[in-house]
Short mmCIF file of N, CA and C in Angstrom, two decimals:
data_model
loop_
_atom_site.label_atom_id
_atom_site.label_comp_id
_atom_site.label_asym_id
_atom_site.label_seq_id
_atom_site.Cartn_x
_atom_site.Cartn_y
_atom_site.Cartn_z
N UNK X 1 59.07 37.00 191.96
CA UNK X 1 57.77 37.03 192.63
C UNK X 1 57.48 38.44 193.12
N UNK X 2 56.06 38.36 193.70
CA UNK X 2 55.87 40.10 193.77
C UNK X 2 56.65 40.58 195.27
N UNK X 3 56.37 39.27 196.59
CA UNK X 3 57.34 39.17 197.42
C UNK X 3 59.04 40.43 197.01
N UNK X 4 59.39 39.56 196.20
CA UNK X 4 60.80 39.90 195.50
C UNK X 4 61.11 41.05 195.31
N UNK X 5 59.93 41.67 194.75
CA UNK X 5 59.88 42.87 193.63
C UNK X 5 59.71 44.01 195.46
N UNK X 6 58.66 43.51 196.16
CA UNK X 6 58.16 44.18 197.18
C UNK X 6 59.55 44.56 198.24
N UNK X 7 60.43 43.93 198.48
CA UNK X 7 61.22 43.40 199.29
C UNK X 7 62.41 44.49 198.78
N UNK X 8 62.75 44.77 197.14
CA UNK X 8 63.55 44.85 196.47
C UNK X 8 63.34 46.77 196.53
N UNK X 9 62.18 47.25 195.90
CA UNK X 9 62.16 48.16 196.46
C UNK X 9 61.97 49.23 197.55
N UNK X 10 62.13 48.59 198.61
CA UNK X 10 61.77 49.22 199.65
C UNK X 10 63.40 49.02 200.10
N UNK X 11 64.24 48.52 199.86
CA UNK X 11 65.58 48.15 200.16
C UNK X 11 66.22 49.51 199.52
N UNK X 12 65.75 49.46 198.16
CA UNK X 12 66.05 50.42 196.95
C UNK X 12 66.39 51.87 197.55
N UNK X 13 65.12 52.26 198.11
CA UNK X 13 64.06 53.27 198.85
C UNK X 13 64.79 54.00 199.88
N UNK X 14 65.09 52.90 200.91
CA UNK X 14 65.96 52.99 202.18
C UNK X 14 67.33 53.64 201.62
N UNK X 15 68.16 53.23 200.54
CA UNK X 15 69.32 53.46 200.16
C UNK X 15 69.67 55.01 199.58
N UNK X 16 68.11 55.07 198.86
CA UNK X 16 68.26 56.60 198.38
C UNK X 16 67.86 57.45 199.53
N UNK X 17 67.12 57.10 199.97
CA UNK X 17 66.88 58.15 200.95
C UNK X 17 67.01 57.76 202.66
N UNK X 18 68.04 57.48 202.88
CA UNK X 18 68.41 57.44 204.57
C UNK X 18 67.67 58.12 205.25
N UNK X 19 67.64 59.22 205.14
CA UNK X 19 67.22 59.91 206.18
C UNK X 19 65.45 59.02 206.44
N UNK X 20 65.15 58.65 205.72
CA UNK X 20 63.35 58.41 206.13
C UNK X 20 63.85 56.71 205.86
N UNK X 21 64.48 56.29 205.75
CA UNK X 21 64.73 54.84 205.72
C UNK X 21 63.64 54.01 205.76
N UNK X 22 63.39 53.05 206.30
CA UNK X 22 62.16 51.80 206.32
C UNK X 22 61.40 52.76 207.64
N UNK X 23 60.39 52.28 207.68
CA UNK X 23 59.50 52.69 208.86
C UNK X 23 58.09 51.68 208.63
N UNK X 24 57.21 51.51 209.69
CA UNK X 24 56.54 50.24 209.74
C UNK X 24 55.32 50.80 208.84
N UNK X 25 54.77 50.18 207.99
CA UNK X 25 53.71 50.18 206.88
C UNK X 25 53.90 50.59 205.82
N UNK X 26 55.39 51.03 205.80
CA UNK X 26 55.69 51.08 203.90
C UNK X 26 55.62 49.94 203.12
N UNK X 27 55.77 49.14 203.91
CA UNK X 27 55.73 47.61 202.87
C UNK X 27 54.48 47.45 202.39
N UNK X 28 53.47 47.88 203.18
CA UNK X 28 52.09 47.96 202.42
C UNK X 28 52.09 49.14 201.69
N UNK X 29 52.71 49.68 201.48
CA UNK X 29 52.41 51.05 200.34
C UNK X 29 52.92 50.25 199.07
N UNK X 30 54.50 49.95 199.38
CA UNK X 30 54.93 49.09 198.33
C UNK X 30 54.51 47.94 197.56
N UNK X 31 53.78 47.16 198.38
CA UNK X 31 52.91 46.25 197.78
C UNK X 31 51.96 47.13 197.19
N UNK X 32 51.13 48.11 197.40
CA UNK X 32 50.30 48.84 196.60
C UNK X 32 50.83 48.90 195.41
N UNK X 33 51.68 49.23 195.06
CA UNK X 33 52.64 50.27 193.98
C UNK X 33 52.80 49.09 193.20
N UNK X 34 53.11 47.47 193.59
CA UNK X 34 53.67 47.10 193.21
C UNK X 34 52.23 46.00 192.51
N UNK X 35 51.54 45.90 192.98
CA UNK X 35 50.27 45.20 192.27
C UNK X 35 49.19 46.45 191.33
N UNK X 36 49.84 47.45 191.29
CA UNK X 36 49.21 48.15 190.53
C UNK X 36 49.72 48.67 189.31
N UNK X 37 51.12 48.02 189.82
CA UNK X 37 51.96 48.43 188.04
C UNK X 37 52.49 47.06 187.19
N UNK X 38 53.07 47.85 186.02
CA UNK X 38 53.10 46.61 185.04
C UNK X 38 54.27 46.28 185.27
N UNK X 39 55.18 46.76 186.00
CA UNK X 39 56.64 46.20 185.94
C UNK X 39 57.44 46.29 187.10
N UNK X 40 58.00 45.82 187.19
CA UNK X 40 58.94 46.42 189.33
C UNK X 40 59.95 47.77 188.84
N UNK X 41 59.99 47.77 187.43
CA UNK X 41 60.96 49.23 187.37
C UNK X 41 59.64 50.57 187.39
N UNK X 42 58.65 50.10 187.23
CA UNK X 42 57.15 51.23 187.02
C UNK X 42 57.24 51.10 188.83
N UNK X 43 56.66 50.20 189.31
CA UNK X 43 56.35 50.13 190.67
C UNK X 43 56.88 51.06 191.45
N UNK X 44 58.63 50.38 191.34
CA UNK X 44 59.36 51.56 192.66
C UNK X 44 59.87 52.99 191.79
N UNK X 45 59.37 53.06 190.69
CA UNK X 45 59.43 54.61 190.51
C UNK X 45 58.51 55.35 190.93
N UNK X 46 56.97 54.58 190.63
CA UNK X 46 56.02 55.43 191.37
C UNK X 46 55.99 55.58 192.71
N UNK X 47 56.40 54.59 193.49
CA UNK X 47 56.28 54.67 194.82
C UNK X 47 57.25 55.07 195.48
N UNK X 48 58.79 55.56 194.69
CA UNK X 48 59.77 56.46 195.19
C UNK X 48 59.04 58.38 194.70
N UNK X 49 58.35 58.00 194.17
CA UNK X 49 58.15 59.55 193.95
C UNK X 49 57.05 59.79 195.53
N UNK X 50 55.94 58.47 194.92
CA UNK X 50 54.93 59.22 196.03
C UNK X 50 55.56 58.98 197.16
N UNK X 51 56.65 58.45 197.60
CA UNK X 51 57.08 59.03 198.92
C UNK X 51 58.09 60.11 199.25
N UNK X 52 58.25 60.72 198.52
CA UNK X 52 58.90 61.90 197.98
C UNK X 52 58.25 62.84 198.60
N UNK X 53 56.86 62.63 197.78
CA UNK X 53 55.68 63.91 198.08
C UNK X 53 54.85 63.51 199.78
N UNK X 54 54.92 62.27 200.24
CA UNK X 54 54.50 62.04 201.32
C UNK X 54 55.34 61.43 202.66
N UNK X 55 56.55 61.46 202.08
CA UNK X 55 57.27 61.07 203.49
C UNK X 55 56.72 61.50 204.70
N UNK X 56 56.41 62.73 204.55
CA UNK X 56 56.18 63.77 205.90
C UNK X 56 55.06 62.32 206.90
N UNK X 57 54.24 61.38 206.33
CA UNK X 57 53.81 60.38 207.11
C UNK X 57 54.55 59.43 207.90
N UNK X 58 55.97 58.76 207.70
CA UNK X 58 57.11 58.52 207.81
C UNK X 58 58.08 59.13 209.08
N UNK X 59 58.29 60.49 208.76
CA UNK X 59 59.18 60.82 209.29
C UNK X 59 58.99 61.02 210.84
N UNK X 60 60.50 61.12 211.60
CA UNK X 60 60.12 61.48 212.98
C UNK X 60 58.87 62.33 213.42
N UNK X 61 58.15 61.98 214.58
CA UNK X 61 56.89 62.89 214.34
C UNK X 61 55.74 62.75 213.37
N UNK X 62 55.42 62.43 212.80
CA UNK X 62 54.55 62.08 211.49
C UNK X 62 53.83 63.69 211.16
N UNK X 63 54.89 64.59 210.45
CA UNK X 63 54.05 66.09 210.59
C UNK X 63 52.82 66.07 209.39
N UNK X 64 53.58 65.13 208.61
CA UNK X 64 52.03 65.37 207.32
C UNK X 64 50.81 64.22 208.06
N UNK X 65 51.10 63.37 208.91
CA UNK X 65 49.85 63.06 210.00
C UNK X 65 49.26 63.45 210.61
N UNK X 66 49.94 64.70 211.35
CA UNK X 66 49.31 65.72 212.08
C UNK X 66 49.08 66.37 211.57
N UNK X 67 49.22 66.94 209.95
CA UNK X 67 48.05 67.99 209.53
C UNK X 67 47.11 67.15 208.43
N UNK X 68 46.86 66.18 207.89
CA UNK X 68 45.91 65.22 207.69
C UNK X 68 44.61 65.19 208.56
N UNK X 69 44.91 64.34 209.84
CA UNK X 69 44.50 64.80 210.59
C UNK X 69 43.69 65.72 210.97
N UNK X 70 43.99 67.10 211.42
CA UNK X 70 43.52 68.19 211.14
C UNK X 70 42.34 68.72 210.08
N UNK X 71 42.49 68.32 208.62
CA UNK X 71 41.73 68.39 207.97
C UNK X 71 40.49 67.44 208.11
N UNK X 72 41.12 65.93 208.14
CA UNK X 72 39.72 65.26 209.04
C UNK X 72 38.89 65.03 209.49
N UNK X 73 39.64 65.57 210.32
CA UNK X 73 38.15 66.42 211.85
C UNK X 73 37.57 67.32 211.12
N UNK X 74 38.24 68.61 210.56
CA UNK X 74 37.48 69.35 209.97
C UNK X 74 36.35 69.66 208.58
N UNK X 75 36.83 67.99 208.42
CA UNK X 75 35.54 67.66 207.12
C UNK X 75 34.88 66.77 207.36
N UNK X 76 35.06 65.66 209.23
CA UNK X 76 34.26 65.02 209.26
C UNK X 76 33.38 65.69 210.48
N UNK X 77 33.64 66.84 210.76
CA UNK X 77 33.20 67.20 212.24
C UNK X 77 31.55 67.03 212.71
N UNK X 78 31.28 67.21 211.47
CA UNK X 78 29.40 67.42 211.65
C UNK X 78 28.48 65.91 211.53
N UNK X 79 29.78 65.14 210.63
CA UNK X 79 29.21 63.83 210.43
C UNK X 79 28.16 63.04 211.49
N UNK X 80 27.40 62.28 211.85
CA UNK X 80 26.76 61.64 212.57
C UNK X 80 27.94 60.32 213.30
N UNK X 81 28.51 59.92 212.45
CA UNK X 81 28.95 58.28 212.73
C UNK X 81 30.70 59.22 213.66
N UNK X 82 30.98 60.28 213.11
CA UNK X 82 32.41 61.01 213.53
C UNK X 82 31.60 61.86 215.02
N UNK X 83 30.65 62.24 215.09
CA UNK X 83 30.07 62.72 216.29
C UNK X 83 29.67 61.34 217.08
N UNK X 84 29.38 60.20 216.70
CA UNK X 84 28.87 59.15 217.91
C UNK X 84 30.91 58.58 218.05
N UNK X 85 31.56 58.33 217.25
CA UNK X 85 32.63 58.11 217.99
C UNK X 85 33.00 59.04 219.06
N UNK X 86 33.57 60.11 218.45
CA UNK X 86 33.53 61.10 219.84
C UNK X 86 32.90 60.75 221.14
N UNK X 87 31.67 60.68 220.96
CA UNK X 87 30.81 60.38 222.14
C UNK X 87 31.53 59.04 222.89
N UNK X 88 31.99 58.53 222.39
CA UNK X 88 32.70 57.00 222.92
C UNK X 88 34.23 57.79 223.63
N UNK X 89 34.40 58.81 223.11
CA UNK X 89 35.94 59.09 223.47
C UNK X 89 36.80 58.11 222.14
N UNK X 90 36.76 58.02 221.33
CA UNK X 90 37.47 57.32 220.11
C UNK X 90 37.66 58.36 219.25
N UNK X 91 38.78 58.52 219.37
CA UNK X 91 40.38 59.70 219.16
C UNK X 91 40.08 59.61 217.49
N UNK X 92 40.23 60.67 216.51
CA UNK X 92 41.16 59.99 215.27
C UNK X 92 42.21 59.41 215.61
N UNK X 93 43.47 59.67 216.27
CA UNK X 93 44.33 59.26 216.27
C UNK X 93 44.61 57.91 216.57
N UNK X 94 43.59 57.31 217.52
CA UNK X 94 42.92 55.77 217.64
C UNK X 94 43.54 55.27 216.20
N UNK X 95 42.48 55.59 214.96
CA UNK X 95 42.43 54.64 214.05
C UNK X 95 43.29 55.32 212.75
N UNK X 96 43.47 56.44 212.42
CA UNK X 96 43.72 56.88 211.56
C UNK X 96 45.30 56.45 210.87
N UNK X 97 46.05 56.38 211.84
CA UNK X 97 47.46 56.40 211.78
C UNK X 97 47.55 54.93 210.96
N UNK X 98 46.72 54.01 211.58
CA UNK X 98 46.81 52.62 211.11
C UNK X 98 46.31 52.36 210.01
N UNK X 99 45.04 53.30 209.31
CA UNK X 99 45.12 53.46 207.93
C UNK X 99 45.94 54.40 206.89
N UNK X 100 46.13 55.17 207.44
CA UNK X 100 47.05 55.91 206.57
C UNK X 100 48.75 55.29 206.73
N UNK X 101 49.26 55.21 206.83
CA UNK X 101 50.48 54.64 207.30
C UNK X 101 50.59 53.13 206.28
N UNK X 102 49.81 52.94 205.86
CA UNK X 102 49.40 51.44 205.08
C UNK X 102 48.73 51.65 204.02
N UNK X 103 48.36 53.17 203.99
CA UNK X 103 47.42 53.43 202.56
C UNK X 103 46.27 52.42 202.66
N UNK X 104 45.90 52.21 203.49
CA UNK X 104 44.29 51.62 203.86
C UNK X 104 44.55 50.31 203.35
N UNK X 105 45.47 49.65 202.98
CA UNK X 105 45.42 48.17 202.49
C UNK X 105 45.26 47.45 203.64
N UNK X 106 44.87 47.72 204.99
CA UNK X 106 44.01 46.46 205.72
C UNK X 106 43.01 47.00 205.73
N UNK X 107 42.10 47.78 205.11
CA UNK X 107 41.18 48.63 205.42
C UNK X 107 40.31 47.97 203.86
N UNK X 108 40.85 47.98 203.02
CA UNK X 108 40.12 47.70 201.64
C UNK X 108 40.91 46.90 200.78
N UNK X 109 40.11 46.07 200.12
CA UNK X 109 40.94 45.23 198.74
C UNK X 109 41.69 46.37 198.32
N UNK X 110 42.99 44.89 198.10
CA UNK X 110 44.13 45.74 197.17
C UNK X 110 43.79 45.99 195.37
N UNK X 111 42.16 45.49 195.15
CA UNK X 111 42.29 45.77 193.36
C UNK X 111 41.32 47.37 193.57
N UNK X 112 40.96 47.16 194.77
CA UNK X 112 39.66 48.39 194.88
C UNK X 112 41.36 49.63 194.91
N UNK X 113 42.25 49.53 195.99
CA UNK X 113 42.85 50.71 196.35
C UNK X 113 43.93 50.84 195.23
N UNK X 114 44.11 49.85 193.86
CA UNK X 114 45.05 50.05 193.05
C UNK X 114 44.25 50.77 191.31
N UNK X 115 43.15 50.45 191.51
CA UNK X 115 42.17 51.26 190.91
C UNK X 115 42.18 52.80 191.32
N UNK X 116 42.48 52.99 192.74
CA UNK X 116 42.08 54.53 193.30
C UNK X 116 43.81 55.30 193.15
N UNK X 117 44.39 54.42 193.37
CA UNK X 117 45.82 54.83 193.33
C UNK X 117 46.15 55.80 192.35
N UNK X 118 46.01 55.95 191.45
CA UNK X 118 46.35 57.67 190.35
C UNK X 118 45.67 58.32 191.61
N UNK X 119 44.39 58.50 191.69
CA UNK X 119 44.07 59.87 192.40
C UNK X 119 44.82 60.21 193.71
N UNK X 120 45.35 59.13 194.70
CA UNK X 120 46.24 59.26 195.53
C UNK X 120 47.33 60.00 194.86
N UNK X 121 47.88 59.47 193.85
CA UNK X 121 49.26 59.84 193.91
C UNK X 121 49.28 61.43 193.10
N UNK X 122 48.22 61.58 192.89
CA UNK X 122 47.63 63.42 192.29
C UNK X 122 47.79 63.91 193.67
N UNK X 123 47.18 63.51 194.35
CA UNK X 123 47.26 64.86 195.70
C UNK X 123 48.18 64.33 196.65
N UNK X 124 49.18 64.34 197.47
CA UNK X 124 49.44 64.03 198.28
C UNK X 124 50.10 64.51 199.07
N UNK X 125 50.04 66.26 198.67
CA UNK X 125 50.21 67.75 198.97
C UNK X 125 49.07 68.29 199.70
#
């Protein structure tokens, strides 16, 4: 089951790489990876690489969060809807962490974000 497959690599994951071990919303990355490929040996290869290139979300500190982030603000700064939050006092850091950290899978269908998934896994530098 995909359960199985989901469960299986993130166990996998933890083993190769200790140092960044499980942390809370990889299982939704993994389920990404894992409804978007044709096989559980495709799945946790792609999704051991892209956390390769994106642990830095993961790790103590979340440093590739804090410069995400950063860019954010600085491409949503002028926005209308990113200027009336502000006005509320509503942080990025409020909401952001909880989509990124999950790769937006409570945020959007998983066929919409497994469709978008190549272009994720192109940048994640």
């Amino acid at each position: 089951t995909r359960l199985q497959t989901i469960r299986a690599m993130l166990v996998r994951q933890a083993a190769q790489d200790p140092e960044l071990g499980y942390c809370q919303g990889m299982h939704m990355a993994a389920a990404l990876f894992a409804a978007a490929s044709l096989s559980p040996g495709e799945a946790y290869w792609r999704f051991h690489a892209f956390l390769g290139e994106a642990r830095g979300l993961w790790l103590p500190g979340f440093p590739l969060m804090e410069e995400l982030a950063a860019r954010f603000e600085e491409l949503a700064q002028d926005l209308p809807w990113f200027q009336h939050l502000r006005k509320l006092d509503v942080e990025p850091s409020m909401y952001l962490p909880e989509a990124w950290l999950c790769l937006f899978t409570t945020w959007l269908p998983l066929s919409t974000l497994a469709e978008c998934l190549e272009l994720l896994e192109g940048n994640t530098q």
